[in-house]
Amino acid sequence: MVVSVHVRSTDGPEEFMQQWRVVSSAFGEPVEDQTDEQLARNQRLLDPRYTIVAVDDGEIIGGSVGVTFDLVMPGGGRVPANGVAGVGVAPNRTGRGAKRAIMEETLRRAVDAGAAASLLMSSEAPLYGRYGYGCAFCAASYEIAVDRAGLDSAAAIAGSIDLLTDRVAARSIMTEAYDQIIGGLAGQTSRSEAWWECILTDDADWMGPAKPTIALHRNAHGEPDGYALYTIEGSPSDSWLANGTVMVRELVGVDIDAELALWTFLTSIPLARRVRWQVAPVEPRLQYRLVDPRQLKITAKQDMLWLRPLDVPRLLRARSYLSDGSVGLAIVDDFLPSNAGPWQLSVHEGEVDVSPGGAADVELTIDQLGTVLLGGTSVLMLADAGVVTGSQDGIIALDRLLRSTPAPFSVSKF
């Protein structure tokens, strides 16, 4: 039997709720309707251009949603991007091409909207390479006992910390402060006040935990330069002993001093016995300032942000480079032929030129470019693995150009 699946925009709140039920079932989650408050909150956050349903014979069998933001490139440049979320097909309606139709429609709409890249967080690693997404960087989770979390004697803790417990007031404060804090941190994504509204809720949501507290750090000049988003899990109800756990969802600072100040605060919260840092860089710089770094125990590591280049020359021009050099890139992109190379990437005294034509020194598929673009993965590593091909000189030149410090990372979940 030939089954015809087509995709289109979601039509109104009732249909959005149908989509929500289908996607919930696809992720194996309880199929619960959103409250009116949750629905209104998500509609303020989500970009309707990317709220898509897959329909088969008049029945919604799948869908996806999306957000828009700016992606911070190495060096602090920004490009418009879309974030894909909630891609799912009813478990009894898979194998009909619905997911491919959803993803291809999403990419077409992102290109039409002028996005330079499409981003997502994948529930399963093999799913999205076929659509041109490459894993740009990973994340890790850590745990440490507070009595083992001391810093070295050289750590000078300065500035002040404000506790933003009024979540309504915190939305506008953090919308402005966050933009300053993540300004030069590659891989981070901008956030609207609607985004913060979804994070700072009284009930747990897909964007984060319920009733989080923000510790906002200000430098000696009173300027915000870091923050931590956390909750506290208390002792069991039948125990009178202090045994709390500080659950850190986000910890970010413009420099190590801000991070160390926040770390000192988080590991000094009364009645807490341990800190669990849930979404952290694989190589957090503050670990090198601990008296005993091995006490920061890794509990998980997973791929985090997947990047799909939509406009190769724009992305290459938007980032900075740590060295001069030139290399010819042959890009393979079956879905967007406009990305296909060769492209000549040249950097001289900080000036970047990307022009079509010329000889190709390195060949990459579009998902491989997404993997190395932000500097989170070494080109040489992929070449040693037999993934990226090209001349040895070309591979070395590209590796040197794309290195990034600090390594890219994002605290945003979507």
XYZ file of C-alpha atoms in Angstrom:
414
model
C 0.000 0.000 0.000
C 1.311 3.437 -0.928
C 1.040 5.870 1.964
C 1.141 9.594 1.269
C 2.558 11.721 4.073
C 2.641 15.493 3.768
C 3.903 18.195 6.116
C 2.521 21.624 6.887
C 2.375 24.250 9.625
C 0.426 23.449 12.768
C -3.012 25.064 12.700
C -3.987 26.572 16.050
C -3.741 25.555 19.735
C -5.952 22.465 19.447
C -3.838 20.977 16.688
C -0.676 21.919 18.573
C -1.995 19.881 21.499
C -2.566 16.904 19.176
C 0.998 17.269 17.965
C 2.228 17.420 21.564
C 0.479 14.128 22.386
C 1.964 12.379 19.343
C 5.500 13.596 19.999
C 5.205 12.664 23.692
C 4.309 9.116 22.698
C 7.245 9.044 20.278
C 9.615 9.853 23.154
C 7.983 7.308 25.443
C 6.750 10.014 27.806
C 3.354 10.261 29.502
C 0.828 11.686 27.065
C -0.398 14.691 28.977
C -1.996 17.846 27.661
C -0.289 21.108 28.428
C -2.017 23.473 30.799
C -3.227 26.762 29.377
C -0.258 28.447 31.061
C 2.254 26.021 29.557
C 0.673 26.333 26.136
C 0.805 30.132 26.215
C 4.398 30.058 27.471
C 5.551 27.733 24.707
C 3.752 29.709 22.037
C 5.656 32.820 23.129
C 8.930 30.909 22.840
C 8.440 28.816 19.713
C 8.791 30.233 16.216
C 5.578 29.329 14.340
C 7.567 28.933 11.114
C 9.095 25.774 12.572
C 6.011 24.307 14.257
C 5.316 21.540 11.749
C 3.046 18.495 11.628
C 3.223 15.398 9.463
C -0.201 14.281 8.293
C -1.229 10.916 6.884
C -4.784 10.491 5.598
C -5.962 13.447 7.688
C -4.321 12.212 10.897
C -1.380 13.913 12.627
C 1.290 11.234 12.972
C 4.324 13.376 13.834
C 5.739 16.835 14.136
C 8.457 19.161 15.341
C 8.892 22.605 16.864
C 11.652 25.154 16.678
C 13.173 28.278 18.163
C 15.272 31.043 16.672
C 18.377 32.664 18.118
C 21.867 33.865 17.307
C 24.747 31.400 17.464
C 28.007 32.738 18.894
C 30.973 31.860 16.689
C 34.633 31.661 17.778
C 35.790 35.225 18.334
C 32.327 36.505 19.275
C 30.763 36.920 15.838
C 27.106 35.905 15.595
C 24.950 34.318 12.939
C 21.187 33.714 12.848
C 20.242 30.087 13.472
C 17.235 27.923 14.141
C 16.986 25.270 16.831
C 15.024 22.127 16.025
C 13.237 20.357 18.882
C 10.542 17.792 19.550
C 10.998 15.832 16.320
C 8.901 12.718 16.667
C 6.641 10.276 14.857
C 3.983 8.123 16.544
C 5.567 4.729 17.307
C 2.846 2.910 15.361
C 3.279 5.144 12.287
C 7.027 5.005 11.659
C 8.612 3.831 8.411
C 6.455 6.062 6.204
C 8.979 8.828 5.536
C 7.409 11.260 8.001
C 10.631 12.150 9.846
C 12.519 12.815 6.612
C 9.666 14.984 5.349
C 9.663 16.946 8.622
C 13.413 17.502 8.586
C 13.624 18.484 4.934
C 10.750 20.944 5.356
C 12.423 22.382 8.452
C 15.678 22.930 6.568
C 13.883 24.539 3.630
C 12.126 26.950 5.966
C 15.361 27.767 7.787
C 17.082 28.612 4.497
C 14.123 30.765 3.431
C 14.270 32.573 6.794
C 17.942 33.448 6.260
C 19.400 31.166 8.940
C 23.107 30.409 8.508
C 22.917 27.193 10.565
C 20.427 24.756 12.043
C 21.052 23.268 15.491
C 19.564 20.438 17.511
C 20.139 18.092 20.430
C 19.755 14.502 19.297
C 18.036 11.823 21.361
C 20.037 9.205 19.429
C 23.427 9.827 17.838
C 22.847 8.129 14.440
C 19.623 9.982 13.620
C 20.614 13.300 12.076
C 23.879 12.861 10.191
C 21.781 11.880 7.174
C 20.326 15.409 7.180
C 23.728 17.094 7.385
C 24.080 17.588 11.156
C 27.437 16.958 12.801
C 28.166 16.845 16.534
C 29.847 20.187 17.239
C 30.754 19.410 20.854
C 29.921 17.197 23.826
C 28.865 17.853 27.416
C 29.621 16.124 30.688
C 28.119 15.803 34.167
C 30.117 15.882 37.396
C 29.710 15.304 41.115
C 31.862 16.443 44.010
C 31.600 16.398 47.798
C 31.637 19.965 49.088
C 34.414 19.197 51.588
C 36.592 18.115 48.631
C 35.782 21.103 46.402
C 38.354 23.546 47.740
C 40.296 25.842 45.404
C 44.038 26.402 45.289
C 45.537 29.214 47.328
C 46.014 31.381 44.217
C 42.257 31.732 43.659
C 41.278 35.307 44.482
C 37.514 35.520 44.938
C 36.228 38.996 44.170
C 32.997 40.716 43.212
C 29.543 39.994 44.607
C 26.661 37.560 44.111
C 22.981 38.466 43.819
C 20.382 35.755 44.410
C 17.507 36.234 41.973
C 14.706 34.367 43.707
C 11.890 36.475 42.220
C 11.577 34.578 38.961
C 9.313 37.158 37.306
C 11.745 40.000 37.952
C 14.665 37.777 36.973
C 13.416 37.368 33.397
C 14.227 40.885 32.291
C 17.412 41.042 34.369
C 18.779 37.823 32.885
C 17.726 38.625 29.322
C 20.160 41.540 29.385
C 22.828 40.027 31.638
C 22.982 36.717 29.778
C 23.683 38.463 26.484
C 26.711 40.180 28.014
C 27.968 37.045 29.724
C 27.858 34.734 26.684
C 29.051 37.427 24.260
C 32.402 35.866 23.365
C 31.772 32.209 24.220
C 31.610 30.108 21.055
C 28.708 27.664 20.835
C 26.407 29.629 23.121
C 23.037 30.780 21.824
C 21.158 34.004 22.552
C 17.990 33.930 24.671
C 14.857 36.031 24.589
C 12.795 36.959 27.635
C 10.316 34.296 26.486
C 13.152 31.749 26.731
C 13.894 32.813 30.299
C 10.190 32.627 31.082
C 10.251 28.936 30.110
C 13.308 28.299 32.291
C 12.190 30.248 35.357
C 8.912 28.463 35.997
C 7.192 27.126 39.093
C 6.696 23.750 37.425
C 9.240 21.502 35.735
C 9.182 21.944 31.968
C 11.050 20.605 28.951
C 13.389 23.610 29.248
C 14.482 22.972 32.823
C 13.712 22.170 36.468
C 11.008 23.736 38.614
C 11.672 26.826 40.736
C 15.347 27.343 39.940
C 17.421 30.016 41.675
C 19.882 32.237 39.826
C 23.154 33.278 41.437
C 24.290 36.286 39.385
C 27.927 37.289 39.816
C 29.010 40.892 39.384
C 32.611 42.020 39.002
C 34.268 44.811 40.989
C 32.594 47.372 38.728
C 29.130 45.948 39.383
C 28.813 44.464 35.898
C 27.303 40.960 35.513
C 29.985 38.541 34.360
C 28.674 35.100 35.312
C 25.763 33.163 36.743
C 24.699 29.769 38.038
C 21.235 28.280 37.726
C 20.539 25.713 40.445
C 18.071 23.902 42.654
C 18.579 22.051 45.926
C 17.476 18.502 46.630
C 16.926 18.161 50.352
C 17.383 15.349 52.802
C 14.823 12.522 52.936
C 11.725 13.509 54.873
C 12.448 10.954 57.585
C 15.947 12.312 58.287
C 16.962 15.314 60.402
C 20.569 15.250 59.148
C 21.831 17.780 56.628
C 22.400 15.890 53.394
C 21.359 18.268 50.607
C 22.568 18.210 47.021
C 23.071 21.357 44.968
C 21.898 20.564 41.421
C 23.689 22.965 39.080
C 21.932 23.174 35.729
C 23.998 26.031 34.295
C 27.304 27.600 35.319
C 28.971 30.099 33.029
C 31.310 33.058 33.377
C 33.110 35.399 31.033
C 36.386 34.376 32.691
C 37.792 31.963 35.241
C 37.504 34.492 38.079
C 33.714 34.670 37.697
C 33.435 30.876 37.551
C 35.599 30.421 40.645
C 33.513 32.918 42.602
C 30.323 31.075 41.650
C 31.936 27.728 42.467
C 32.890 28.976 45.923
C 29.309 30.076 46.510
C 27.750 26.825 45.273
C 30.043 24.644 47.353
C 29.406 26.735 50.473
C 25.598 26.613 50.556
C 24.556 25.627 54.100
C 23.307 22.072 54.704
C 24.568 20.849 51.306
C 26.931 17.911 51.204
C 27.534 17.539 47.469
C 27.287 19.417 44.191
C 26.095 17.833 40.965
C 26.993 19.859 37.881
C 24.552 18.546 35.320
C 25.564 20.242 32.050
C 29.255 21.119 31.925
C 32.126 21.290 29.440
C 34.084 18.091 28.961
C 37.197 20.027 30.016
C 35.974 22.598 32.578
C 38.718 25.099 33.213
C 37.920 25.423 36.903
C 39.008 21.807 37.495
C 42.613 22.995 37.217
C 42.100 25.310 40.185
C 40.842 22.620 42.548
C 43.171 21.494 45.309
C 42.396 17.907 44.300
C 41.014 17.821 40.715
C 40.362 14.064 40.810
C 37.561 14.700 43.313
C 35.507 16.238 40.512
C 34.140 12.913 39.336
C 32.613 12.608 35.876
C 29.265 10.823 36.000
C 28.248 11.094 32.336
C 29.430 12.302 28.956
C 27.244 12.726 25.893
C 27.073 14.512 22.572
C 25.311 17.839 23.001
C 24.961 20.341 20.157
C 24.594 19.166 16.563
C 25.201 21.762 13.845
C 23.980 21.758 10.249
C 25.641 24.451 8.069
C 23.133 26.188 5.792
C 25.378 28.951 4.444
C 29.000 27.815 4.324
C 30.716 31.068 3.248
C 28.728 33.116 5.776
C 29.671 30.791 8.620
C 33.347 30.763 7.664
C 33.415 34.563 7.484
C 31.613 35.005 10.813
C 34.234 33.331 12.988
C 37.755 34.381 13.937
C 40.920 32.325 13.457
C 43.947 31.870 15.703
C 46.451 31.838 12.840
C 46.890 32.882 9.228
C 46.679 30.381 6.404
C 44.757 29.251 3.376
C 43.118 26.036 2.275
C 40.777 24.858 -0.453
C 37.620 23.068 0.757
C 35.461 20.715 -1.288
C 32.120 20.523 0.518
C 29.676 17.723 -0.288
C 26.039 18.690 0.378
C 23.375 16.796 -1.534
C 20.494 18.782 -0.022
C 21.896 22.304 -0.504
C 24.059 22.404 -3.656
C 24.841 26.080 -2.964
C 27.159 24.888 -0.179
C 29.161 22.647 -2.502
C 32.761 23.679 -3.069
C 35.416 24.155 -3.722
C 35.761 27.193 -1.470
C 39.016 28.991 -0.863
C 39.378 29.986 2.789
C 42.169 32.495 3.393
C 43.085 34.316 6.591
C 45.717 37.071 6.614
C 46.333 39.296 9.631
C 42.845 38.575 10.879
C 41.122 39.368 7.588
C 39.000 36.490 6.302
C 38.258 35.823 2.657
C 35.992 33.052 1.395
C 35.645 32.765 -2.349
C 34.405 30.046 -4.711
C 36.578 28.035 -7.069
C 40.202 26.959 -7.025
C 41.801 23.682 -6.100
C 40.486 21.610 -3.215
C 42.959 20.479 -0.536
C 40.435 18.870 1.843
C 37.096 17.189 1.179
C 34.375 17.224 3.830
C 30.736 16.251 3.847
C 28.447 18.937 5.247
C 27.982 17.087 8.558
C 31.767 16.818 8.964
C 32.038 20.567 8.491
C 29.392 20.985 11.200
C 31.548 18.866 13.500
C 34.745 20.910 13.087
C 33.382 24.394 12.369
C 33.365 25.686 15.970
C 36.684 24.050 16.853
C 35.213 21.461 19.188
C 36.686 18.552 17.229
C 40.139 18.405 15.635
C 40.325 18.055 11.857
C 43.472 15.975 12.365
C 41.536 13.625 14.625
C 38.920 13.022 11.944
C 41.638 12.552 9.348
C 43.445 10.021 11.564
C 40.143 8.186 11.898
C 39.868 8.030 8.108
C 36.802 10.279 8.060
C 38.146 13.472 6.450
C 40.243 13.100 3.308
C 42.695 15.369 1.535
C 46.364 16.265 1.303
C 48.354 16.163 4.522
C 49.341 19.809 4.154
C 45.726 20.812 3.550
C 44.456 18.865 6.563
C 47.110 20.407 8.811
C 46.329 23.893 7.493
C 42.595 23.473 8.120
C 43.203 22.043 11.580
C 45.309 25.066 12.538
C 42.743 27.490 11.183
C 39.727 25.984 12.944
C 41.217 25.520 16.398
C 39.311 27.474 19.012
C 40.031 28.526 22.562
C 38.226 28.233 24.838
C 36.531 25.162 23.450
C 32.927 25.727 22.296
C 30.117 24.936 24.681
C 26.472 25.812 25.339
C 24.315 25.748 28.444
C 21.085 26.010 26.456
C 18.723 23.070 26.241
C 15.993 23.087 23.608
